[in-house]
């Protein structure tokens, strides 16, 4: 007998007409897909922004209600009412980013393409704005299936700040699950090329897979150059970084170049880095140099000549890292006294509570699956809790699964035994500010979770349906309102709501069970959201659970407000 478990989750939405809600900055999201995206390669997205100043008051983003004709990168545009004009950085299906602006574009006006700067409109190529202009955060959202690698090296430049920064991230369809997956996005440039070069001051890089192949010295997977300005902050998280090194030295997974003056911050957490080794040549999992303060938390470096190497960084704080199968040293150089709970296969783990000459048991190290095995006694439940760390506070692992399960683990992976599905969670809320009647710029991501908030990544069958909840009077619109989950997550793009009012988004799911009855435990769940670095956190605990009979039950949950202008 087949039973159904019905999950229900509510997201409260406020739809406003006309007015723009003030925010620090608006995410300008461009999709990078093998086909069907704004860009088909990450480097073309980066090239569009490399001459941009995100901090300038002449660089702005506006939402619009749809594009007519063609508006390409570098085209000129002009406001029909305001007379403001500028140069297009990029125009997506819902947003337009413009730089070098003279004047002020207005909400509700037609923005026309012009053949020359401040020229006469073409009349056939335009958008109609539906928000006031705002400063922007430049986001590359890598999405969709990838049957082949992105083979072009990327350089990320442009002027940025703590409020107006660059972000490279992955949607669930392009996520890896903590080990290298050739069905997901991966950056694999030509031999001896550095995969990702960072020159800008403020960037967040998360969820990438990178392989650097090298037979000559100098190539890096991610290189932070001496162009990064004083005071810059770079975050690198949830990446899987692989070396394929042949008879050479100086190759690194993550490398910060020597800068004599000033100080920059590099936050490295939840990364898996391996195979940066070629005999006795000096190659590195992570290498730090002068001018950088390094916070390296919960990373796993495996089969590298040096796991974590500090040349002359003034402060290298290492917490909860694993360095195993490293030929010379797991940790080389001077590390900050606040370092703690590190593991090394050699006798050099820095800070308090070290585990030296210790081998971690991985699921399949020979096959490069560096998840912690069930029988491990070194890393599991042996880490320091960093959920409230003053420098990097986070509560997920390289798989985006919750930390901790029991006590905090060391290394990039948190050992998890995922239970049966019991609930849904919004792990990404819709856009914080979207006009009524316009497609949400940020698609909600709904996850199937077990009772301990772990994503059920083995689930590829559950169907999730979205609709308007009990609040509101109109109908939720969308290209597709019912989707199957992939690895436990469904991504709903193309959603909109036409009426200016407060409404709820209702997510329901039916999960088939093999036989017999299915009973829900009564639990009180919070509202979950995923912030800029995909830290899943409890936002509120105002939910109720209703338990039905004979295996049918449903749970409800309501998010905090978000506003559509």
XYZ file of C-alpha atoms in Angstrom:
565
model
C 0.000 0.000 0.000
C 1.460 3.359 -1.009
C 1.296 6.210 1.458
C 2.088 9.891 1.029
C 3.809 12.224 3.437
C 2.642 15.767 2.792
C 4.972 18.584 3.784
C 3.871 22.191 3.778
C 6.014 25.267 4.152
C 4.971 28.912 3.966
C 7.007 31.928 2.920
C 5.498 35.325 3.667
C 5.808 37.796 0.843
C 4.944 41.472 0.738
C 4.267 42.839 -2.737
C 4.428 46.593 -3.100
C 3.712 48.695 -6.147
C 5.975 51.518 -7.200
C 8.110 52.219 -4.135
C 11.638 50.885 -3.764
C 12.600 49.626 -0.322
C 15.974 51.069 0.667
C 18.748 48.530 0.998
C 22.510 48.640 1.297
C 22.930 47.166 -2.208
C 21.002 44.994 -4.655
C 22.323 41.730 -6.009
C 22.649 41.931 -9.787
C 22.468 38.242 -10.700
C 23.786 36.934 -14.019
C 23.465 33.225 -14.742
C 26.365 31.202 -16.101
C 25.100 28.062 -17.836
C 26.466 25.724 -20.439
C 23.413 26.723 -22.459
C 20.560 29.142 -21.880
C 22.225 31.490 -19.400
C 23.353 35.098 -19.510
C 26.863 33.770 -20.120
C 28.191 30.363 -21.115
C 31.604 30.774 -19.460
C 32.610 32.326 -16.167
C 35.367 34.405 -17.761
C 32.916 36.266 -20.037
C 30.899 37.283 -16.976
C 34.074 38.479 -15.263
C 35.207 40.344 -18.400
C 31.944 42.309 -18.440
C 32.741 43.708 -14.979
C 36.536 43.948 -15.034
C 36.532 47.636 -15.984
C 33.636 48.476 -13.657
C 33.667 50.399 -10.408
C 30.955 48.834 -8.262
C 31.490 51.488 -5.607
C 30.813 54.490 -7.864
C 27.554 56.417 -7.558
C 27.453 56.307 -11.363
C 27.119 52.511 -11.365
C 23.584 51.339 -10.700
C 21.157 48.435 -11.110
C 17.426 48.696 -11.857
C 14.748 46.031 -12.107
C 12.672 45.972 -15.258
C 9.521 44.263 -16.518
C 11.042 42.563 -19.557
C 13.407 43.244 -22.444
C 12.234 44.218 -25.941
C 14.737 43.825 -28.759
C 18.431 43.447 -28.037
C 20.506 45.174 -25.371
C 24.052 43.846 -25.229
C 27.020 44.443 -22.956
C 28.602 47.795 -23.796
C 25.513 49.287 -25.470
C 24.433 52.825 -24.594
C 21.050 53.523 -22.996
C 18.985 56.607 -22.145
C 15.955 57.233 -19.944
C 12.913 58.460 -21.850
C 11.674 60.607 -18.935
C 14.762 61.375 -16.857
C 17.136 61.893 -19.785
C 19.795 60.004 -17.803
C 22.227 58.014 -19.893
C 25.076 55.542 -19.494
C 26.712 52.335 -20.692
C 25.231 48.885 -20.099
C 27.326 46.420 -18.142
C 24.739 43.713 -18.700
C 20.974 43.335 -19.076
C 19.286 40.168 -17.808
C 15.645 39.208 -18.236
C 14.752 41.121 -15.036
C 17.568 43.586 -14.276
C 19.858 46.059 -16.023
C 23.243 47.226 -14.705
C 24.516 50.546 -16.047
C 27.812 52.348 -15.462
C 29.151 55.809 -16.278
C 25.710 57.285 -15.596
C 24.964 60.943 -16.129
C 21.747 61.988 -14.404
C 19.414 59.711 -12.447
C 17.248 57.017 -14.017
C 13.676 56.866 -12.707
C 11.382 54.021 -11.749
C 8.660 53.430 -14.316
C 10.447 54.974 -17.262
C 11.382 53.445 -20.596
C 15.143 52.959 -20.917
C 16.076 52.900 -24.597
C 19.175 51.677 -26.365
C 20.949 54.449 -28.290
C 23.589 54.033 -31.004
C 25.812 56.662 -29.392
C 26.233 57.942 -25.864
C 23.313 60.298 -25.124
C 22.086 59.645 -28.643
C 18.667 59.125 -30.221
C 16.816 55.923 -29.165
C 16.581 53.085 -31.654
C 12.900 52.745 -30.754
C 13.056 48.954 -30.965
C 15.354 48.026 -28.062
C 14.363 48.947 -24.531
C 13.302 47.966 -21.024
C 10.827 49.642 -18.699
C 12.228 50.114 -15.233
C 10.161 49.170 -12.203
C 12.515 50.139 -9.394
C 14.625 53.087 -8.422
C 18.345 52.733 -9.189
C 20.464 51.123 -6.497
C 24.120 50.256 -5.962
C 24.955 46.682 -6.787
C 26.608 43.432 -5.805
C 27.806 41.611 -8.941
C 26.787 37.939 -8.728
C 27.664 35.112 -11.090
C 25.199 32.300 -10.403
C 26.486 29.106 -12.007
C 23.557 26.857 -12.780
C 22.340 23.894 -14.815
C 23.986 20.717 -16.040
C 27.550 20.747 -17.386
C 28.527 17.935 -19.751
C 31.986 19.427 -20.254
C 34.345 21.631 -18.278
C 34.623 25.395 -18.492
C 38.100 25.475 -20.056
C 38.888 29.202 -20.017
C 40.886 30.822 -17.219
C 39.155 33.614 -15.301
C 40.474 36.983 -14.123
C 38.349 38.949 -11.651
C 39.162 42.649 -11.457
C 37.090 45.800 -11.052
C 36.729 48.114 -8.065
C 34.752 46.748 -5.128
C 34.037 47.317 -1.449
C 32.572 45.500 1.546
C 29.103 46.673 0.451
C 29.566 46.369 -3.322
C 31.471 43.177 -3.967
C 31.804 40.315 -6.443
C 30.298 36.925 -5.742
C 30.760 33.686 -7.670
C 28.400 30.997 -6.465
C 26.600 27.856 -7.584
C 22.930 26.925 -7.724
C 21.888 23.436 -6.560
C 21.922 21.993 -10.093
C 25.625 22.866 -10.371
C 26.658 21.980 -6.802
C 29.161 19.272 -6.057
C 28.605 17.064 -3.008
C 32.038 17.479 -1.457
C 33.962 15.363 -3.960
C 34.838 16.090 -7.575
C 31.843 15.529 -9.848
C 32.259 15.705 -13.623
C 28.492 16.109 -14.056
C 28.654 19.464 -12.241
C 30.356 22.757 -13.047
C 34.134 22.614 -13.028
C 36.787 25.090 -14.109
C 39.636 23.300 -15.915
C 41.819 25.688 -17.934
C 44.649 24.762 -20.265
C 47.832 23.286 -18.849
C 50.046 25.677 -16.864
C 47.317 28.329 -16.600
C 46.086 29.780 -13.319
C 42.386 28.959 -13.169
C 41.077 31.980 -11.230
C 43.082 35.163 -10.717
C 41.669 37.660 -8.222
C 42.750 41.301 -8.473
C 39.728 42.956 -6.874
C 39.508 43.810 -3.186
C 36.246 42.188 -2.124
C 35.040 38.859 -3.491
C 33.219 35.749 -2.315
C 33.991 32.521 -4.162
C 31.951 29.502 -3.191
C 31.050 26.039 -4.403
C 33.491 25.767 -7.321
C 35.362 22.722 -8.600
C 38.773 23.586 -10.030
C 41.534 21.454 -11.530
C 44.899 22.999 -12.361
C 47.217 20.935 -14.586
C 50.853 22.019 -14.552
C 54.183 20.876 -15.880
C 55.800 24.312 -15.485
C 56.135 26.424 -12.361
C 53.681 29.122 -11.366
C 50.143 27.883 -12.009
C 47.570 28.231 -9.238
C 43.967 27.098 -8.854
C 43.047 30.401 -7.163
C 45.634 33.193 -7.074
C 45.197 36.326 -4.961
C 47.540 38.850 -6.582
C 49.433 41.876 -5.349
C 46.771 44.014 -7.058
C 44.318 43.268 -4.246
C 44.145 46.628 -2.424
C 44.954 47.242 1.200
C 41.975 46.353 3.411
C 40.530 43.856 0.933
C 38.640 40.778 2.109
C 38.401 37.615 0.011
C 36.276 34.597 1.043
C 36.843 31.155 -0.498
C 34.480 28.434 0.694
C 33.030 25.020 -0.210
C 35.401 24.517 -3.144
C 36.983 21.268 -4.321
C 40.445 22.094 -5.678
C 42.595 19.506 -7.446
C 46.176 19.507 -8.685
C 47.525 17.519 -11.616
C 51.209 18.374 -11.254
C 54.059 16.888 -13.282
C 57.752 17.437 -12.444
C 57.540 21.043 -11.334
C 57.288 23.243 -8.245
C 55.499 26.402 -7.142
C 51.994 25.091 -7.881
C 49.285 25.850 -5.305
C 45.618 25.291 -4.663
C 45.103 28.693 -3.021
C 47.940 31.212 -3.141
C 48.196 34.760 -1.771
C 50.956 36.771 -3.418
C 53.544 38.694 -1.441
C 52.517 42.319 -0.840
C 54.951 44.401 1.128
C 52.667 47.024 2.660
C 49.229 47.015 4.248
C 47.040 44.106 5.187
C 44.374 42.075 3.412
C 42.216 39.275 4.794
C 41.771 35.865 3.218
C 39.070 33.648 4.725
C 39.361 30.016 3.618
C 36.804 27.560 4.985
C 35.145 24.256 4.102
C 37.447 23.518 1.151
C 38.852 20.182 -0.027
C 42.291 20.515 -1.640
C 44.351 17.576 -2.894
C 47.112 16.252 -5.187
C 49.389 19.277 -5.177
C 52.475 17.118 -5.243
C 55.183 16.020 -7.654
C 57.975 14.087 -6.003
C 60.112 16.329 -3.791
C 59.108 19.539 -5.571
C 57.678 22.249 -3.346
C 53.953 22.487 -4.112
C 51.200 23.670 -1.796
C 47.611 23.107 -0.813
C 47.394 26.604 0.704
C 50.251 29.100 0.544
C 50.274 32.444 2.395
C 52.686 35.326 1.931
C 53.383 38.838 3.233
C 50.557 41.368 3.435
C 47.805 38.856 4.192
C 46.007 37.817 7.364
C 44.759 34.265 6.840
C 41.861 32.511 8.551
C 41.832 28.869 7.465
C 38.978 26.936 9.080
C 37.745 23.398 8.494
C 39.713 22.676 5.341
C 41.046 19.295 4.231
C 44.427 19.192 2.449
C 45.408 15.745 1.190
C 48.363 14.395 -0.771
C 50.163 17.733 -1.038
C 53.880 18.362 -0.545
C 52.920 21.067 1.946
C 49.360 21.121 3.201
C 49.283 24.634 4.732
C 52.359 26.788 4.171
C 53.005 30.189 5.706
C 55.877 31.968 4.021
C 55.754 35.291 5.898
C 52.095 36.092 6.595
C 51.880 38.217 9.751
C 48.989 36.119 11.067
C 47.845 32.695 9.900
C 45.020 31.362 12.076
C 44.309 27.673 11.472
C 41.345 25.942 13.118
C 39.847 22.489 12.592
C 41.951 21.698 9.523
C 43.137 18.286 8.331
C 46.480 17.808 6.589
C 46.973 14.158 5.641
C 49.283 12.266 3.283
C 51.453 15.386 2.971
C 55.036 14.563 1.968
C 57.043 17.319 3.671
C 54.807 19.040 6.230
C 51.158 19.235 7.002
C 51.804 22.742 8.339
C 54.965 24.732 7.596
C 55.917 28.126 8.979
C 54.587 30.190 11.877
C 50.926 30.033 12.849
C 48.945 32.307 15.133
C 48.720 31.196 18.792
C 44.908 31.198 18.547
C 45.085 28.254 16.133
C 43.418 25.132 17.457
C 42.163 21.601 16.799
C 44.239 20.820 13.714
C 45.318 17.392 12.471
C 48.566 16.529 10.703
C 50.087 13.305 9.432
C 53.437 14.816 10.456
C 54.381 16.329 13.826
C 53.481 19.951 13.117
C 49.758 20.627 13.776
C 49.674 24.183 15.187
C 47.896 25.595 18.214
C 45.913 23.984 20.999
C 44.537 20.453 20.927
C 46.682 19.211 18.038
C 46.564 15.702 16.655
C 50.002 14.905 15.251
C 51.164 11.894 13.251
C 47.505 11.069 12.858
C 45.718 9.535 9.890
C 42.058 10.358 9.346
C 39.845 7.590 7.969
C 38.134 8.831 4.805
C 35.395 7.167 2.790
C 37.729 6.477 -0.154
C 40.953 8.461 -0.120
C 42.386 6.519 -3.072
C 39.318 7.535 -5.069
C 39.519 11.147 -3.825
C 36.380 10.913 -1.698
C 37.564 12.758 1.401
C 34.344 12.606 3.383
C 34.907 11.371 6.913
C 34.235 7.632 7.232
C 31.915 6.214 9.848
C 34.791 4.427 11.586
C 36.999 7.492 11.936
C 38.150 8.357 15.459
C 40.379 11.364 14.734
C 38.309 14.064 13.024
C 34.792 13.095 13.997
C 33.389 15.038 16.973
C 36.869 16.467 17.656
C 36.627 20.039 16.354
C 36.145 23.433 17.932
C 32.665 24.910 17.498
C 33.066 27.862 15.091
C 29.398 28.780 14.739
C 30.022 31.978 16.723
C 33.672 32.538 15.775
C 34.592 36.229 15.774
C 36.311 36.006 12.380
C 34.335 33.434 10.362
C 31.059 32.169 11.814
C 29.432 29.354 9.843
C 27.283 26.299 10.435
C 27.506 24.124 7.316
C 30.175 21.933 5.714
C 31.569 21.470 2.199
C 28.345 19.659 1.195
C 26.186 22.485 2.605
C 25.034 20.082 5.307
C 24.450 21.349 8.817
C 27.236 21.566 11.404
C 27.491 20.174 13.998
C 25.947 16.734 14.147
C 26.708 15.925 17.739
C 30.013 17.717 18.259
C 31.846 19.724 15.594
C 34.131 17.727 13.258
C 37.564 18.643 11.942
C 38.130 19.072 8.213
C 35.833 20.176 5.402
C 33.259 17.427 5.914
C 30.867 16.991 8.815
C 30.076 13.314 9.255
C 26.342 12.924 8.739
C 23.962 10.001 8.709
C 20.953 11.476 6.957
C 17.623 10.232 8.258
C 14.300 9.913 6.458
C 12.647 13.017 5.062
C 10.448 14.799 7.587
C 10.159 18.416 6.398
C 10.874 21.101 3.856
C 12.993 24.239 4.244
C 13.560 27.351 2.171
C 17.354 27.343 1.974
C 17.238 30.375 -0.277
C 14.475 32.926 0.047
C 13.150 34.795 -2.994
C 14.587 38.212 -3.806
C 14.513 40.739 -1.007
C 13.131 43.411 -3.338
C 11.267 42.619 -6.564
C 8.485 44.592 -8.252
C 4.979 43.153 -8.305
C 4.317 41.517 -11.654
C 8.025 40.996 -12.359
C 9.907 37.691 -12.231
C 11.710 37.209 -8.913
C 15.386 37.931 -9.486
C 16.434 35.318 -6.950
C 14.770 31.935 -7.231
C 13.710 30.187 -4.013
C 15.442 26.889 -3.261
C 13.385 24.329 -1.352
C 15.129 21.400 0.332
C 13.828 18.091 1.647
C 15.357 17.628 5.089
C 15.452 15.066 7.840
C 14.511 15.832 11.438
C 18.029 17.151 12.142
C 17.912 19.685 9.295
C 20.148 17.660 6.981
C 19.367 17.827 3.270
C 18.313 14.394 1.977
C 20.720 14.425 -0.962
C 19.755 10.912 -2.065
C 16.232 12.097 -2.885
C 15.677 12.620 -6.612
C 11.973 11.729 -6.660
C 10.004 14.010 -4.362
C 7.786 16.489 -6.206
C 7.481 19.961 -4.690
C 4.627 22.287 -5.643
C 4.436 26.019 -4.968
C 1.283 28.086 -4.685
C -0.037 31.099 -2.813
C -0.739 30.336 0.812
C -3.557 31.506 3.033
C -2.484 35.146 2.884
C -3.173 37.116 -0.281
C -5.840 37.123 -2.970
C -4.000 36.623 -6.273
C -2.342 33.592 -7.867
C 1.371 32.803 -7.727
C 2.683 32.767 -11.292
C 5.541 30.657 -12.594
C 6.982 28.880 -15.582
C 6.802 25.660 -13.581
C 5.156 25.393 -10.168
C 5.811 21.680 -9.644
C 9.333 20.292 -9.800
C 11.147 17.132 -8.717
C 14.064 17.601 -6.363
C 17.601 16.899 -7.510
C 19.850 15.739 -4.682
C 17.133 16.868 -2.288
C 16.668 20.413 -3.627
C 14.233 22.045 -6.050
C 14.980 25.441 -7.596
C 11.999 27.493 -8.733
C 12.889 30.128 -11.317
C 10.468 32.330 -13.214
C 8.130 33.071 -10.281
C 6.099 36.270 -10.075
C 3.072 37.694 -8.283
C 0.967 40.341 -9.969
C -0.876 42.051 -7.139
C 0.590 44.570 -4.714
C -0.244 42.985 -1.380
C 1.122 40.749 1.341
C 0.958 37.075 0.419
C 2.355 33.694 1.387
C 4.175 31.186 -0.756
C 3.116 27.657 0.101
C 5.401 24.716 -0.709
C 4.041 21.182 -0.504
C 5.658 17.858 -1.288
C 4.522 14.281 -1.652
C 7.051 11.597 -0.793
C 6.319 8.009 -1.747
C 6.952 5.336 0.867
C 7.543 1.726 0.014
C 4.909 0.159 2.249
C 3.256 0.289 5.630
C 2.392 3.332 7.665
C 4.526 6.378 8.175
C 4.344 8.457 11.323
C 5.698 11.906 11.944
C 7.475 12.857 15.099
C 6.164 16.134 16.454
C 8.889 18.720 16.201
C 9.210 22.470 16.258
C 11.133 23.656 13.219
C 12.643 27.036 12.495
C 12.631 29.051 9.334
C 15.861 28.484 7.483
C 17.576 30.833 5.131
C 20.846 30.751 3.247
C 22.880 33.925 3.441
C 25.589 35.230 1.138
C 27.916 32.373 1.995
C 25.251 29.674 2.241
C 25.293 29.514 6.019
C 22.020 27.841 6.885
C 20.760 29.338 10.122
C 17.602 29.329 12.210
C 15.760 32.603 11.722
C 12.629 31.893 13.769
C 10.796 29.057 15.452
C 7.167 29.916 14.951
C 6.057 26.745 13.194
C 3.451 24.210 14.073
C 3.198 20.591 13.048
C -0.076 18.783 12.498
C 0.035 15.012 12.624
C -2.563 13.059 10.680
C -3.547 9.426 10.922
C -2.578 6.350 8.932
C 0.704 7.801 7.778
C -0.540 11.099 6.386
C 0.792 14.234 8.024
C 1.891 17.728 7.156
C 4.059 20.379 8.685
C 3.902 24.126 8.191
C 6.424 26.856 8.567
C 6.386 30.581 7.876
C 9.341 32.773 6.975
C 10.113 36.324 7.957
C 8.898 39.084 5.643
C 10.539 39.949 2.390
C 9.425 42.788 0.188
C 8.557 43.145 -3.470
C 8.441 46.732 -4.646
